[in-house]
PDB file of C-alpha atoms and ligand atoms in Angstrom:
ATOM      1  CA  MET A 288       1.192  11.345  21.190  1.00 98.00           C
ATOM      2  CA  LYS A 289      -1.775  11.555  18.818  1.00 98.00           C
ATOM      3  CA  VAL A 290      -1.314  10.098  15.319  1.00 99.00           C
ATOM      4  CA  LEU A 291      -3.726  10.201  12.382  1.00 99.00           C
ATOM      5  CA  PHE A 292      -3.215   8.089   9.238  1.00 99.00           C
ATOM      6  CA  VAL A 293      -4.828   9.456   6.067  1.00 99.00           C
ATOM      7  CA  CYS A 294      -5.556   8.080   2.577  1.00 99.00           C
ATOM      8  CA  LEU A 295      -8.284   8.735  -0.013  1.00 98.00           C
ATOM      9  CA  GLY A 296     -11.156   6.432   0.950  1.00 98.00           C
ATOM     10  CA  ASN A 297     -10.146   5.422   4.502  1.00 98.00           C
ATOM     11  CA  ILE A 298     -11.014   1.820   3.648  1.00 98.00           C
ATOM     12  CA  CYS A 299      -7.675   0.366   2.468  1.00 98.00           C
ATOM     13  CA  ARG A 300      -4.334   2.031   3.204  1.00 99.00           C
ATOM     14  CA  SER A 301      -4.984   4.206   6.257  1.00 99.00           C
ATOM     15  CA  PRO A 302      -7.031   1.557   8.141  1.00 98.00           C
ATOM     16  CA  ALA A 303      -4.154  -0.864   7.422  1.00 98.00           C
ATOM     17  CA  ALA A 304      -1.633   1.665   8.751  1.00 98.00           C
ATOM     18  CA  GLU A 305      -3.807   2.278  11.820  1.00 98.00           C
ATOM     19  CA  GLY A 306      -4.198  -1.464  12.520  1.00 98.00           C
ATOM     20  CA  VAL A 307      -0.521  -2.274  11.957  1.00 98.00           C
ATOM     21  CA  PHE A 308       0.605   0.665  14.101  1.00 98.00           C
ATOM     22  CA  LEU A 309      -1.811  -0.307  16.907  1.00 98.00           C
ATOM     23  CA  HIS A 310      -0.548  -3.904  16.740  1.00 98.00           C
ATOM     24  CA  LEU A 311       3.076  -2.753  16.903  1.00 98.00           C
ATOM     25  CA  ILE A 312       2.657  -0.421  19.882  1.00 98.00           C
ATOM     26  CA  GLN A 313       0.736  -3.119  21.712  1.00 98.00           C
ATOM     27  CA  GLU A 314       3.598  -5.592  21.116  1.00 98.00           C
ATOM     28  CA  LYS A 315       6.075  -3.023  22.404  1.00 98.00           C
ATOM     29  CA  GLY A 316       3.987  -2.095  25.460  1.00 98.00           C
ATOM     30  CA  LEU A 317       3.535   1.475  24.187  1.00 98.00           C
ATOM     31  CA  SER A 318      -0.254   1.544  23.841  1.00 98.00           C
ATOM     32  CA  ASN A 319      -0.692   4.040  26.681  1.00 98.00           C
ATOM     33  CA  SER A 320       1.601   6.529  24.964  1.00 98.00           C
ATOM     34  CA  PHE A 321      -0.552   6.867  21.843  1.00 98.00           C
ATOM     35  CA  GLU A 322      -3.927   7.817  20.483  1.00 98.00           C
ATOM     36  CA  VAL A 323      -4.324   6.438  16.935  1.00 98.00           C
ATOM     37  CA  ASP A 324      -6.980   7.089  14.295  1.00 98.00           C
ATOM     38  CA  SER A 325      -7.395   7.166  10.508  1.00 98.00           C
ATOM     39  CA  ALA A 326      -9.388   9.241   8.007  1.00 99.00           C
ATOM     40  CA  GLY A 327      -9.953   9.712   4.274  1.00 99.00           C
ATOM     41  CA  THR A 328      -9.783  12.895   2.252  1.00 98.00           C
ATOM     42  CA  SER A 329     -12.976  11.709   0.510  1.00 98.00           C
ATOM     43  CA  SER A 330     -16.303  11.048   2.251  1.00 98.00           C
ATOM     44  CA  VAL A 331     -17.440   8.467  -0.329  1.00 98.00           C
ATOM     45  CA  HIS A 332     -16.935   5.490   2.012  1.00 98.00           C
ATOM     46  CA  SER A 333     -17.771   7.204   5.318  1.00 98.00           C
ATOM     47  CA  GLY A 334     -19.235   4.788   7.871  1.00 98.00           C
ATOM     48  CA  GLU A 335     -17.876   1.681   6.128  1.00 98.00           C
ATOM     49  CA  ARG A 336     -15.561  -0.894   7.639  1.00 98.00           C
ATOM     50  CA  ALA A 337     -12.205  -1.442   5.947  1.00 98.00           C
ATOM     51  CA  ASP A 338     -12.324  -3.157   2.538  1.00 98.00           C
ATOM     52  CA  PRO A 339     -12.813  -6.939   3.053  1.00 98.00           C
ATOM     53  CA  ARG A 340      -9.706  -7.675   0.959  1.00 98.00           C
ATOM     54  CA  MET A 341      -7.585  -5.401   3.135  1.00 98.00           C
ATOM     55  CA  ARG A 342      -9.017  -6.968   6.285  1.00 98.00           C
ATOM     56  CA  GLU A 343      -8.363 -10.498   4.987  1.00 98.00           C
ATOM     57  CA  HIS A 344      -4.731  -9.772   4.117  1.00 98.00           C
ATOM     58  CA  ALA A 345      -4.164  -8.091   7.485  1.00 98.00           C
ATOM     59  CA  LEU A 346      -5.793 -10.954   9.374  1.00 98.00           C
ATOM     60  CA  LYS A 347      -3.359 -13.399   7.722  1.00 98.00           C
ATOM     61  CA  ARG A 348      -0.685 -11.458   9.619  1.00 98.00           C
ATOM     62  CA  GLY A 349      -2.708 -11.625  12.827  1.00 98.00           C
ATOM     63  CA  ILE A 350      -3.838  -8.012  12.600  1.00 98.00           C
ATOM     64  CA  GLU A 351      -7.442  -6.843  12.909  1.00 97.00           C
ATOM     65  CA  LEU A 352      -8.597  -3.611  11.301  1.00 98.00           C
ATOM     66  CA  PRO A 353     -11.306  -2.171  13.551  1.00 91.00           C
ATOM     67  CA  SER A 354     -11.816   1.227  11.929  1.00 94.00           C
ATOM     68  CA  ARG A 355     -14.921   2.824  10.435  1.00 98.00           C
ATOM     69  CA  ALA A 356     -14.304   5.259   7.593  1.00 98.00           C
ATOM     70  CA  ARG A 357     -14.625   8.969   8.227  1.00 98.00           C
ATOM     71  CA  GLN A 358     -13.576  12.068   6.346  1.00 99.00           C
ATOM     72  CA  PHE A 359     -10.535  14.153   7.328  1.00 99.00           C
ATOM     73  CA  LYS A 360     -11.596  17.484   8.776  1.00 98.00           C
ATOM     74  CA  ARG A 361      -9.835  20.767   9.469  1.00 98.00           C
ATOM     75  CA  GLU A 362     -10.161  20.301  13.251  1.00 98.00           C
ATOM     76  CA  ASP A 363      -7.942  17.198  12.954  1.00 99.00           C
ATOM     77  CA  PHE A 364      -4.990  19.587  12.659  1.00 98.00           C
ATOM     78  CA  LYS A 365      -5.702  20.861  16.154  1.00 98.00           C
ATOM     79  CA  HIS A 366      -6.233  17.460  17.774  1.00 98.00           C
ATOM     80  CA  PHE A 367      -3.418  15.382  16.273  1.00 99.00           C
ATOM     81  CA  ASP A 368       0.350  15.798  16.690  1.00 98.00           C
ATOM     82  CA  SER A 369       1.213  13.973  13.473  1.00 99.00           C
ATOM     83  CA  ILE A 370      -0.771  13.370  10.265  1.00 99.00           C
ATOM     84  CA  VAL A 371       0.712  10.569   8.164  1.00 99.00           C
ATOM     85  CA  VAL A 372      -0.492  10.556   4.538  1.00 99.00           C
ATOM     86  CA  MET A 373      -0.154   7.694   2.048  1.00 99.00           C
ATOM     87  CA  ASP A 374       0.426   9.490  -1.265  1.00 99.00           C
ATOM     88  CA  ASP A 375       1.114  12.861  -2.864  1.00 98.00           C
ATOM     89  CA  SER A 376      -2.537  13.481  -3.665  1.00 98.00           C
ATOM     90  CA  ASN A 377      -3.446  12.931   0.010  1.00 99.00           C
ATOM     91  CA  TYR A 378      -0.649  15.345   0.926  1.00 99.00           C
ATOM     92  CA  ARG A 379      -1.995  18.074  -1.345  1.00 98.00           C
ATOM     93  CA  ASN A 380      -5.575  17.588  -0.171  1.00 98.00           C
ATOM     94  CA  VAL A 381      -4.686  17.637   3.528  1.00 99.00           C
ATOM     95  CA  VAL A 382      -2.259  20.558   3.268  1.00 98.00           C
ATOM     96  CA  GLY A 383      -4.925  22.383   1.258  1.00 98.00           C
ATOM     97  CA  LEU A 384      -7.039  22.478   4.429  1.00 98.00           C
ATOM     98  CA  ALA A 385      -4.221  23.765   6.658  1.00 98.00           C
ATOM     99  CA  GLU A 386      -4.613  27.155   8.309  1.00 98.00           C
ATOM    100  CA  ASN A 387      -0.981  27.833   9.110  1.00 98.00           C
ATOM    101  CA  ASN A 388       2.558  26.450   9.044  1.00 98.00           C
ATOM    102  CA  THR A 389       2.068  24.645  12.350  1.00 98.00           C
ATOM    103  CA  ASP A 390      -0.672  22.602  10.662  1.00 98.00           C
ATOM    104  CA  ILE A 391       1.440  21.956   7.555  1.00 98.00           C
ATOM    105  CA  GLU A 392       4.451  20.830   9.597  1.00 98.00           C
ATOM    106  CA  LYS A 393       2.343  18.036  11.112  1.00 98.00           C
ATOM    107  CA  VAL A 394       1.817  16.377   7.704  1.00 99.00           C
ATOM    108  CA  ILE A 395       4.347  13.695   6.762  1.00 99.00           C
ATOM    109  CA  LYS A 396       4.445  11.011   4.075  1.00 98.00           C
ATOM    110  CA  MET A 397       4.452   7.360   5.112  1.00 99.00           C
ATOM    111  CA  ALA A 398       6.668   6.436   2.151  1.00 98.00           C
ATOM    112  CA  SER A 399       9.433   8.683   3.521  1.00 98.00           C
ATOM    113  CA  PHE A 400       9.731   6.121   6.327  1.00 98.00           C
ATOM    114  CA  CYS A 401       9.827   3.114   3.968  1.00 98.00           C
ATOM    115  CA  PRO A 402      13.299   3.216   2.361  1.00 98.00           C
ATOM    116  CA  LEU A 403      13.350  -0.551   1.785  1.00 97.00           C
ATOM    117  CA  SER A 404      10.242  -0.328  -0.430  1.00 96.00           C
ATOM    118  CA  GLY A 405      11.898   1.940  -2.982  1.00 96.00           C
ATOM    119  CA  GLU A 406       8.539   3.709  -3.345  1.00 98.00           C
ATOM    120  CA  SER A 407       7.761   7.413  -2.974  1.00 98.00           C
ATOM    121  CA  GLU A 408       4.066   6.751  -2.216  1.00 98.00           C
ATOM    122  CA  VAL A 409       2.002   3.919  -0.686  1.00 98.00           C
ATOM    123  CA  PRO A 410       0.221   2.744  -3.871  1.00 98.00           C
ATOM    124  CA  ASP A 411      -3.579   2.602  -3.901  1.00 98.00           C
ATOM    125  CA  PRO A 412      -4.510  -1.129  -3.953  1.00 98.00           C
ATOM    126  CA  TYR A 413      -8.243  -0.628  -4.567  1.00 98.00           C
ATOM    127  CA  TYR A 414      -8.414  -1.522  -8.277  1.00 97.00           C
ATOM    128  CA  GLY A 415      -5.615  -4.115  -8.227  1.00 97.00           C
ATOM    129  CA  GLY A 416      -4.968  -7.646  -6.990  1.00 97.00           C
ATOM    130  CA  ALA A 417      -3.630  -9.405  -3.911  1.00 98.00           C
ATOM    131  CA  ALA A 418      -0.043  -8.211  -4.412  1.00 98.00           C
ATOM    132  CA  GLY A 419      -1.142  -4.614  -3.960  1.00 98.00           C
ATOM    133  CA  PHE A 420      -2.667  -5.323  -0.558  1.00 98.00           C
ATOM    134  CA  GLU A 421       0.451  -7.201   0.552  1.00 98.00           C
ATOM    135  CA  LYS A 422       2.610  -4.313  -0.598  1.00 98.00           C
ATOM    136  CA  VAL A 423       0.534  -1.864   1.480  1.00 98.00           C
ATOM    137  CA  LEU A 424       0.980  -4.069   4.557  1.00 98.00           C
ATOM    138  CA  ASP A 425       4.735  -4.416   3.968  1.00 98.00           C
ATOM    139  CA  MET A 426       5.125  -0.671   3.572  1.00 98.00           C
ATOM    140  CA  VAL A 427       3.035   0.389   6.575  1.00 98.00           C
ATOM    141  CA  THR A 428       4.862  -2.191   8.712  1.00 98.00           C
ATOM    142  CA  GLU A 429       8.274  -0.821   7.740  1.00 98.00           C
ATOM    143  CA  GLY A 430       6.950   2.731   8.044  1.00 98.00           C
ATOM    144  CA  SER A 431       5.406   2.194  11.485  1.00 98.00           C
ATOM    145  CA  GLU A 432       8.682   0.827  12.892  1.00 98.00           C
ATOM    146  CA  ASN A 433      10.612   3.786  11.502  1.00 98.00           C
ATOM    147  CA  LEU A 434       8.015   6.325  12.649  1.00 98.00           C
ATOM    148  CA  LEU A 435       8.334   5.001  16.198  1.00 98.00           C
ATOM    149  CA  THR A 436      12.114   5.302  15.983  1.00 98.00           C
ATOM    150  CA  SER A 437      11.850   8.837  14.597  1.00 98.00           C
ATOM    151  CA  TRP A 438       9.639   9.790  17.559  1.00 98.00           C
ATOM    152  CA  GLY A 439      12.197   8.425  20.004  1.00 98.00           C
ATOM    153  CA  PHE A 440      10.456   5.160  20.931  1.00 97.00           C
TER     154      PHE A 440
HETATM  155  P1  4NP B 761      -7.800   3.928   0.074  1.00 66.42           P
HETATM  156  O1  4NP B 761      -8.244   3.181  -1.250  1.00 66.42           O
HETATM  157  O2  4NP B 761      -7.626   5.399  -0.266  1.00 66.42           O
HETATM  158  O3  4NP B 761      -6.494   3.262   0.410  1.00 66.42           O
HETATM  159  O4  4NP B 761      -8.878   3.688   1.096  1.00 66.42           O
HETATM  160  C1  4NP B 761      -9.325   3.568  -2.033  1.00 66.42           C
HETATM  161  C2  4NP B 761     -10.601   3.214  -1.668  1.00 66.42           C
HETATM  162  C3  4NP B 761     -11.672   3.541  -2.471  1.00 66.42           C
HETATM  163  C4  4NP B 761     -11.465   4.240  -3.637  1.00 66.42           C
HETATM  164  C5  4NP B 761     -10.187   4.628  -4.002  1.00 66.42           C
HETATM  165  C6  4NP B 761      -9.122   4.285  -3.193  1.00 66.42           C
HETATM  166  N1  4NP B 761     -12.552   4.569  -4.463  1.00 66.42           N
HETATM  167  O5  4NP B 761     -12.325   5.107  -5.547  1.00 66.42           O
HETATM  168  O6  4NP B 761     -13.720   4.284  -4.088  1.00 66.42           O
END
């Protein structure tokens, strides 16, 4: 199964989701069943590593974030089975590039898999403090577990 996590810049939320998901499937011995990547709807940070604050908070949980930012592209609809977006703006931007209903049906919201958070979106932590980065990690951890369950793992 091929999974792509998407946010705006691809330096905070989607690299965190990618790293947490990779960590989880490794723990569960499922690494061979997945291809995992992340992307941003914007190209502003393309080529950059994840934000140092996001990396530091993830590392405190024993999770490395290896990704380099890249922009989401239309061909991603063809390659990936599931496209997991972080907020409503990401959803609109990604769906805006879809060519058909098959593409659109691949796009799901991470927050839909985070009932314990009480949130309808994974909030952008970029302009905030430490609590925002912790919240992202809590949400993508809950969401990754529930995504795996929803896919029958
Ligand atoms: P992300 O966070 O979408 O979770 O990667 C952001 C990163 C950068 C900016 C906004 C959000 N920015 O405005 O540069």
